[in-house]
Amino acid sequence: MSQYWSATVHSLTPYVPGEQPKMDNLVKLNTNEHPFGPSPRVLEAIQSATTDSLRLYPDPNADALKAALAAHHKVTAEQIFVGNGSDEVLAHAFMALLKHSGDLLFPDITYSFYPVYCGLYDIHYRTVPLAEDFSICADDYLPKNGQAAGAIIFPNPNAPTGCPMSLSDVERIVAGNPQAVVVIDEAYVDFGAQSAVGLVDRYPNLLVCHTFSKSRSLAGLRVGYAVGSAALIEGLERVKNSFNSYPLDRLALAGAVASVEDDAYFRDSCAQVIATRETLVTDLQALGFEVLPSAANFIFARHPAHDGAALAKGLRERAIIVRHFKLPRIDAFLRITVGTPEQCGVLVQALKALVQG
C-alpha cells in the first residue's frame, strides 16, 4: 500500500497468472501451454526478421498479419483487430465495447480476468451461475421481464471447466441480444469446439477473440486478435491507438504470419493434443476421477474420495504442477493441461499412487 497510489489501484484485486516455477525435471501442466513447439516456419520467419530493421518501428496496423488472418477466416482485413496477446485484445474490448449503463453478464465460473477488467474500468457486471453440470445455459443470457444485458462475454470452451457450447446456442445468445455486444472468447476453440467466426457477417453485435498462445504454440510471442464487424473493430482501434500504437513487434508479426500460413502444421498439432486428451480422460476415469467434457487443451477433473488441494500438493511433491482453484463449487477439481503423451503418463502414474496408495 502506498499513499501515492490512485484510488483505482487501491481498489483493484489483480489477476493472478499461472505459476511459472523453476524446478528441476518439472512436468508443467498448469498454464495450458501447447506441449509441442511452433511450426518450423515460424522460427525461420523470426530468424529472418532479426536484422538491422529492428531499429525501425513495426507496422502499427499489422497489415500483413491482418491480411493473413482475413484470408484464413474468409473475412476482410477491416474485420480483424490484433493485439499483444488476447488479454490485451480483451482489455480493449472491455473499454471500447463492454462498458455501458446496463450490466455486463458473464458466467460465475469462468476466466478470472473478467472481473479484474471490470474493476479496472469501473464496469458494472453480474455473474450468471453455471448449470449443475457446469455448462453455460443460453436461456440465462436472453432478456427477461424487460431486463436486457448491457453487454455479454463468455469463453467457448469455458475456462477453467473446458466445457464447450454448441454453435446454435452461441447464436441464440447473439441473436437474442441485438442491443448488446456479445464477445466470445475462443482461446481454446481449436481443440474441439465450434467457432462463431462464421457468424460475424450476420450479426453486427458479435466479436470473436482468438489467441496464438494455445493452439499455435506461441504463448511466448504474445499475439492475439479479434474478428467482428468493421464498426466494432474501429472501436477497438480507437482505444488501441489511444494506448499503444505498436502492440506487436517485428518478430511477433513475422512469426504470426508464418504460423497462419502453415495451416497443415497447425491442424496436425491440434489433432495430436486432442488424441492425447482423450487418452488422458480415459486413464483418469479408470482411476475413479470425474472428468468434465472438454473441448480444450486441458481437462477439469475431481476424485470423489480425495481433496483437490491435497492431490495438487501431492503432485507438486513429485515435481508435477497442475492448477487448483480455491473457489466455491470447483475447489475439488484439478485443471490439468494436456501435455505430451510422456508427461501425461507420468501424471497418471503419480495420481494412481496418490488415490490408490
PDB file of N, CA, C and O in Angstrom, residues 69-112:
ATOM      1  N   LEU A  69      -4.832 -13.353 -41.616  1.00  0.00           N
ATOM      2  CA  LEU A  69      -5.955 -13.810 -40.796  1.00  0.00           C
ATOM      3  C   LEU A  69      -7.284 -13.656 -41.536  1.00  0.00           C
ATOM      4  O   LEU A  69      -8.174 -14.510 -41.421  1.00  0.00           O
ATOM      5  N   ALA A  70      -7.412 -12.582 -42.311  1.00  0.00           N
ATOM      6  CA  ALA A  70      -8.644 -12.382 -43.082  1.00  0.00           C
ATOM      7  C   ALA A  70      -8.824 -13.504 -44.096  1.00  0.00           C
ATOM      8  O   ALA A  70      -9.931 -14.036 -44.268  1.00  0.00           O
ATOM      9  N   ALA A  71      -7.727 -13.890 -44.758  1.00  0.00           N
ATOM     10  CA  ALA A  71      -7.810 -14.989 -45.723  1.00  0.00           C
ATOM     11  C   ALA A  71      -8.144 -16.302 -45.016  1.00  0.00           C
ATOM     12  O   ALA A  71      -8.937 -17.110 -45.516  1.00  0.00           O
ATOM     13  N   HIS A  72      -7.554 -16.514 -43.853  1.00  0.00           N
ATOM     14  CA  HIS A  72      -7.782 -17.750 -43.091  1.00  0.00           C
ATOM     15  C   HIS A  72      -9.240 -17.872 -42.667  1.00  0.00           C
ATOM     16  O   HIS A  72      -9.826 -18.963 -42.732  1.00  0.00           O
ATOM     17  N   HIS A  73      -9.836 -16.767 -42.239  1.00  0.00           N
ATOM     18  CA  HIS A  73     -11.213 -16.801 -41.722  1.00  0.00           C
ATOM     19  C   HIS A  73     -12.255 -16.397 -42.758  1.00  0.00           C
ATOM     20  O   HIS A  73     -13.452 -16.346 -42.441  1.00  0.00           O
ATOM     21  N   LYS A  74     -11.795 -16.048 -43.963  1.00  0.00           N
ATOM     22  CA  LYS A  74     -12.706 -15.661 -45.043  1.00  0.00           C
ATOM     23  C   LYS A  74     -13.534 -14.428 -44.675  1.00  0.00           C
ATOM     24  O   LYS A  74     -14.763 -14.385 -44.847  1.00  0.00           O
ATOM     25  N   VAL A  75     -12.837 -13.427 -44.150  1.00  0.00           N
ATOM     26  CA  VAL A  75     -13.437 -12.119 -43.876  1.00  0.00           C
ATOM     27  C   VAL A  75     -12.540 -11.063 -44.503  1.00  0.00           C
ATOM     28  O   VAL A  75     -11.559 -11.389 -45.176  1.00  0.00           O
ATOM     29  N   THR A  76     -12.849  -9.790 -44.284  1.00  0.00           N
ATOM     30  CA  THR A  76     -11.997  -8.725 -44.811  1.00  0.00           C
ATOM     31  C   THR A  76     -11.005  -8.278 -43.739  1.00  0.00           C
ATOM     32  O   THR A  76     -11.222  -8.491 -42.538  1.00  0.00           O
ATOM     33  N   ALA A  77      -9.942  -7.643 -44.179  1.00  0.00           N
ATOM     34  CA  ALA A  77      -8.933  -7.156 -43.235  1.00  0.00           C
ATOM     35  C   ALA A  77      -9.523  -6.131 -42.275  1.00  0.00           C
ATOM     36  O   ALA A  77      -9.050  -5.994 -41.135  1.00  0.00           O
ATOM     37  N   GLU A  78     -10.538  -5.410 -42.710  1.00  0.00           N
ATOM     38  CA  GLU A  78     -11.189  -4.409 -41.858  1.00  0.00           C
ATOM     39  C   GLU A  78     -11.976  -5.057 -40.719  1.00  0.00           C
ATOM     40  O   GLU A  78     -12.416  -4.358 -39.796  1.00  0.00           O
ATOM     41  N   GLN A  79     -12.133  -6.360 -40.780  1.00  0.00           N
ATOM     42  CA  GLN A  79     -12.851  -7.076 -39.728  1.00  0.00           C
ATOM     43  C   GLN A  79     -11.905  -7.751 -38.729  1.00  0.00           C
ATOM     44  O   GLN A  79     -12.352  -8.521 -37.881  1.00  0.00           O
ATOM     45  N   ILE A  80     -10.617  -7.436 -38.818  1.00  0.00           N
ATOM     46  CA  ILE A  80      -9.605  -8.049 -37.954  1.00  0.00           C
ATOM     47  C   ILE A  80      -8.943  -6.983 -37.083  1.00  0.00           C
ATOM     48  O   ILE A  80      -8.551  -5.920 -37.564  1.00  0.00           O
ATOM     49  N   PHE A  81      -8.797  -7.284 -35.803  1.00  0.00           N
ATOM     50  CA  PHE A  81      -8.040  -6.450 -34.874  1.00  0.00           C
ATOM     51  C   PHE A  81      -6.974  -7.330 -34.236  1.00  0.00           C
ATOM     52  O   PHE A  81      -7.239  -8.482 -33.882  1.00  0.00           O
ATOM     53  N   VAL A  82      -5.749  -6.812 -34.095  1.00  0.00           N
ATOM     54  CA  VAL A  82      -4.677  -7.595 -33.485  1.00  0.00           C
ATOM     55  C   VAL A  82      -4.112  -6.851 -32.280  1.00  0.00           C
ATOM     56  O   VAL A  82      -4.155  -5.617 -32.209  1.00  0.00           O
ATOM     57  N   GLY A  83      -3.580  -7.628 -31.321  1.00  0.00           N
ATOM     58  CA  GLY A  83      -3.028  -7.014 -30.122  1.00  0.00           C
ATOM     59  C   GLY A  83      -1.985  -7.898 -29.484  1.00  0.00           C
ATOM     60  O   GLY A  83      -1.702  -9.013 -29.947  1.00  0.00           O
ATOM     61  N   ASN A  84      -1.428  -7.419 -28.377  1.00  0.00           N
ATOM     62  CA  ASN A  84      -0.360  -8.096 -27.661  1.00  0.00           C
ATOM     63  C   ASN A  84      -0.947  -9.192 -26.770  1.00  0.00           C
ATOM     64  O   ASN A  84      -1.115  -9.028 -25.561  1.00  0.00           O
ATOM     65  N   GLY A  85      -1.268 -10.316 -27.390  1.00  0.00           N
ATOM     66  CA  GLY A  85      -1.949 -11.392 -26.685  1.00  0.00           C
ATOM     67  C   GLY A  85      -3.445 -11.119 -26.596  1.00  0.00           C
ATOM     68  O   GLY A  85      -3.890  -9.968 -26.672  1.00  0.00           O
ATOM     69  N   SER A  86      -4.236 -12.166 -26.438  1.00  0.00           N
ATOM     70  CA  SER A  86      -5.687 -11.953 -26.387  1.00  0.00           C
ATOM     71  C   SER A  86      -6.106 -11.225 -25.125  1.00  0.00           C
ATOM     72  O   SER A  86      -7.178 -10.603 -25.092  1.00  0.00           O
ATOM     73  N   ASP A  87      -5.277 -11.246 -24.079  1.00  0.00           N
ATOM     74  CA  ASP A  87      -5.624 -10.476 -22.883  1.00  0.00           C
ATOM     75  C   ASP A  87      -5.676  -8.987 -23.195  1.00  0.00           C
ATOM     76  O   ASP A  87      -6.563  -8.272 -22.705  1.00  0.00           O
ATOM     77  N   GLU A  88      -4.737  -8.489 -24.004  1.00  0.00           N
ATOM     78  CA  GLU A  88      -4.791  -7.079 -24.374  1.00  0.00           C
ATOM     79  C   GLU A  88      -5.998  -6.808 -25.276  1.00  0.00           C
ATOM     80  O   GLU A  88      -6.677  -5.781 -25.134  1.00  0.00           O
ATOM     81  N   VAL A  89      -6.264  -7.721 -26.206  1.00  0.00           N
ATOM     82  CA  VAL A  89      -7.440  -7.569 -27.069  1.00  0.00           C
ATOM     83  C   VAL A  89      -8.705  -7.490 -26.220  1.00  0.00           C
ATOM     84  O   VAL A  89      -9.568  -6.635 -26.432  1.00  0.00           O
ATOM     85  N   LEU A  90      -8.811  -8.391 -25.239  1.00  0.00           N
ATOM     86  CA  LEU A  90      -9.973  -8.369 -24.355  1.00  0.00           C
ATOM     87  C   LEU A  90     -10.026  -7.079 -23.538  1.00  0.00           C
ATOM     88  O   LEU A  90     -11.105  -6.499 -23.340  1.00  0.00           O
ATOM     89  N   ALA A  91      -8.869  -6.632 -23.056  1.00  0.00           N
ATOM     90  CA  ALA A  91      -8.840  -5.388 -22.277  1.00  0.00           C
ATOM     91  C   ALA A  91      -9.390  -4.227 -23.082  1.00  0.00           C
ATOM     92  O   ALA A  91     -10.175  -3.408 -22.583  1.00  0.00           O
ATOM     93  N   HIS A  92      -8.985  -4.138 -24.342  1.00  0.00           N
ATOM     94  CA  HIS A  92      -9.506  -3.071 -25.198  1.00  0.00           C
ATOM     95  C   HIS A  92     -10.999  -3.256 -25.468  1.00  0.00           C
ATOM     96  O   HIS A  92     -11.746  -2.279 -25.563  1.00  0.00           O
ATOM     97  N   ALA A  93     -11.437  -4.508 -25.585  1.00  0.00           N
ATOM     98  CA  ALA A  93     -12.867  -4.759 -25.808  1.00  0.00           C
ATOM     99  C   ALA A  93     -13.691  -4.319 -24.613  1.00  0.00           C
ATOM    100  O   ALA A  93     -14.783  -3.762 -24.762  1.00  0.00           O
ATOM    101  N   PHE A  94     -13.186  -4.570 -23.395  1.00  0.00           N
ATOM    102  CA  PHE A  94     -13.919  -4.137 -22.202  1.00  0.00           C
ATOM    103  C   PHE A  94     -14.102  -2.622 -22.215  1.00  0.00           C
ATOM    104  O   PHE A  94     -15.192  -2.118 -21.916  1.00  0.00           O
ATOM    105  N   MET A  95     -13.065  -1.895 -22.562  1.00  0.00           N
ATOM    106  CA  MET A  95     -13.152  -0.435 -22.574  1.00  0.00           C
ATOM    107  C   MET A  95     -13.980   0.077 -23.741  1.00  0.00           C
ATOM    108  O   MET A  95     -14.824   0.957 -23.593  1.00  0.00           O
ATOM    109  N   ALA A  96     -13.760  -0.497 -24.927  1.00  0.00           N
ATOM    110  CA  ALA A  96     -14.379   0.043 -26.140  1.00  0.00           C
ATOM    111  C   ALA A  96     -15.819  -0.398 -26.344  1.00  0.00           C
ATOM    112  O   ALA A  96     -16.631   0.360 -26.888  1.00  0.00           O
ATOM    113  N   LEU A  97     -16.145  -1.630 -25.903  1.00  0.00           N
ATOM    114  CA  LEU A  97     -17.409  -2.228 -26.315  1.00  0.00           C
ATOM    115  C   LEU A  97     -18.288  -2.753 -25.185  1.00  0.00           C
ATOM    116  O   LEU A  97     -19.486  -2.972 -25.397  1.00  0.00           O
ATOM    117  N   LEU A  98     -17.728  -2.966 -23.995  1.00  0.00           N
ATOM    118  CA  LEU A  98     -18.490  -3.635 -22.941  1.00  0.00           C
ATOM    119  C   LEU A  98     -18.878  -2.728 -21.783  1.00  0.00           C
ATOM    120  O   LEU A  98     -19.504  -3.184 -20.828  1.00  0.00           O
ATOM    121  N   LYS A  99     -18.514  -1.460 -21.843  1.00  0.00           N
ATOM    122  CA  LYS A  99     -18.826  -0.528 -20.771  1.00  0.00           C
ATOM    123  C   LYS A  99     -20.065   0.280 -21.122  1.00  0.00           C
ATOM    124  O   LYS A  99     -20.001   1.240 -21.883  1.00  0.00           O
ATOM    125  N   HIS A 100     -21.206  -0.115 -20.555  1.00  0.00           N
ATOM    126  CA  HIS A 100     -22.486   0.521 -20.857  1.00  0.00           C
ATOM    127  C   HIS A 100     -23.283   0.711 -19.565  1.00  0.00           C
ATOM    128  O   HIS A 100     -22.851   0.293 -18.484  1.00  0.00           O
ATOM    129  N   SER A 101     -24.444   1.311 -19.674  1.00  0.00           N
ATOM    130  CA  SER A 101     -25.244   1.572 -18.477  1.00  0.00           C
ATOM    131  C   SER A 101     -25.790   0.288 -17.875  1.00  0.00           C
ATOM    132  O   SER A 101     -25.940   0.168 -16.660  1.00  0.00           O
ATOM    133  N   GLY A 102     -26.104  -0.674 -18.729  1.00  0.00           N
ATOM    134  CA  GLY A 102     -26.592  -1.956 -18.224  1.00  0.00           C
ATOM    135  C   GLY A 102     -25.455  -2.852 -17.778  1.00  0.00           C
ATOM    136  O   GLY A 102     -24.284  -2.633 -18.123  1.00  0.00           O
ATOM    137  N   ASP A 103     -25.787  -3.892 -17.029  1.00  0.00           N
ATOM    138  CA  ASP A 103     -24.773  -4.808 -16.514  1.00  0.00           C
ATOM    139  C   ASP A 103     -24.128  -5.628 -17.627  1.00  0.00           C
ATOM    140  O   ASP A 103     -24.801  -6.070 -18.569  1.00  0.00           O
ATOM    141  N   LEU A 104     -22.832  -5.844 -17.490  1.00  0.00           N
ATOM    142  CA  LEU A 104     -22.119  -6.824 -18.298  1.00  0.00           C
ATOM    143  C   LEU A 104     -22.361  -8.195 -17.673  1.00  0.00           C
ATOM    144  O   LEU A 104     -22.195  -8.363 -16.456  1.00  0.00           O
ATOM    145  N   LEU A 105     -22.740  -9.173 -18.488  1.00  0.00           N
ATOM    146  CA  LEU A 105     -23.013 -10.515 -17.989  1.00  0.00           C
ATOM    147  C   LEU A 105     -21.897 -11.470 -18.385  1.00  0.00           C
ATOM    148  O   LEU A 105     -21.424 -11.440 -19.520  1.00  0.00           O
ATOM    149  N   PHE A 106     -21.483 -12.318 -17.435  1.00  0.00           N
ATOM    150  CA  PHE A 106     -20.589 -13.428 -17.747  1.00  0.00           C
ATOM    151  C   PHE A 106     -20.776 -14.512 -16.686  1.00  0.00           C
ATOM    152  O   PHE A 106     -21.357 -14.262 -15.624  1.00  0.00           O
ATOM    153  N   PRO A 107     -20.305 -15.738 -16.945  1.00  0.00           N
ATOM    154  CA  PRO A 107     -20.554 -16.845 -16.006  1.00  0.00           C
ATOM    155  C   PRO A 107     -19.879 -16.621 -14.659  1.00  0.00           C
ATOM    156  O   PRO A 107     -18.868 -15.929 -14.541  1.00  0.00           O
ATOM    157  N   ASP A 108     -20.445 -17.276 -13.631  1.00  0.00           N
ATOM    158  CA  ASP A 108     -19.863 -17.150 -12.294  1.00  0.00           C
ATOM    159  C   ASP A 108     -18.566 -17.946 -12.175  1.00  0.00           C
ATOM    160  O   ASP A 108     -17.688 -17.600 -11.368  1.00  0.00           O
ATOM    161  N   ILE A 109     -18.439 -19.000 -12.959  1.00  0.00           N
ATOM    162  CA  ILE A 109     -17.199 -19.773 -13.024  1.00  0.00           C
ATOM    163  C   ILE A 109     -16.660 -19.622 -14.431  1.00  0.00           C
ATOM    164  O   ILE A 109     -17.195 -20.203 -15.389  1.00  0.00           O
ATOM    165  N   THR A 110     -15.596 -18.835 -14.572  1.00  0.00           N
ATOM    166  CA  THR A 110     -15.084 -18.526 -15.907  1.00  0.00           C
ATOM    167  C   THR A 110     -13.693 -17.928 -15.775  1.00  0.00           C
ATOM    168  O   THR A 110     -13.072 -17.985 -14.706  1.00  0.00           O
ATOM    169  N   TYR A 111     -13.205 -17.323 -16.837  1.00  0.00           N
ATOM    170  CA  TYR A 111     -11.875 -16.731 -16.841  1.00  0.00           C
ATOM    171  C   TYR A 111     -11.819 -15.600 -15.811  1.00  0.00           C
ATOM    172  O   TYR A 111     -12.585 -14.635 -15.889  1.00  0.00           O
ATOM    173  N   SER A 112     -10.908 -15.725 -14.855  1.00  0.00           N
ATOM    174  CA  SER A 112     -10.913 -14.799 -13.714  1.00  0.00           C
ATOM    175  C   SER A 112     -10.378 -13.414 -14.036  1.00  0.00           C
ATOM    176  O   SER A 112     -10.361 -12.536 -13.166  1.00  0.00           O
TER     177      SER A 112
END
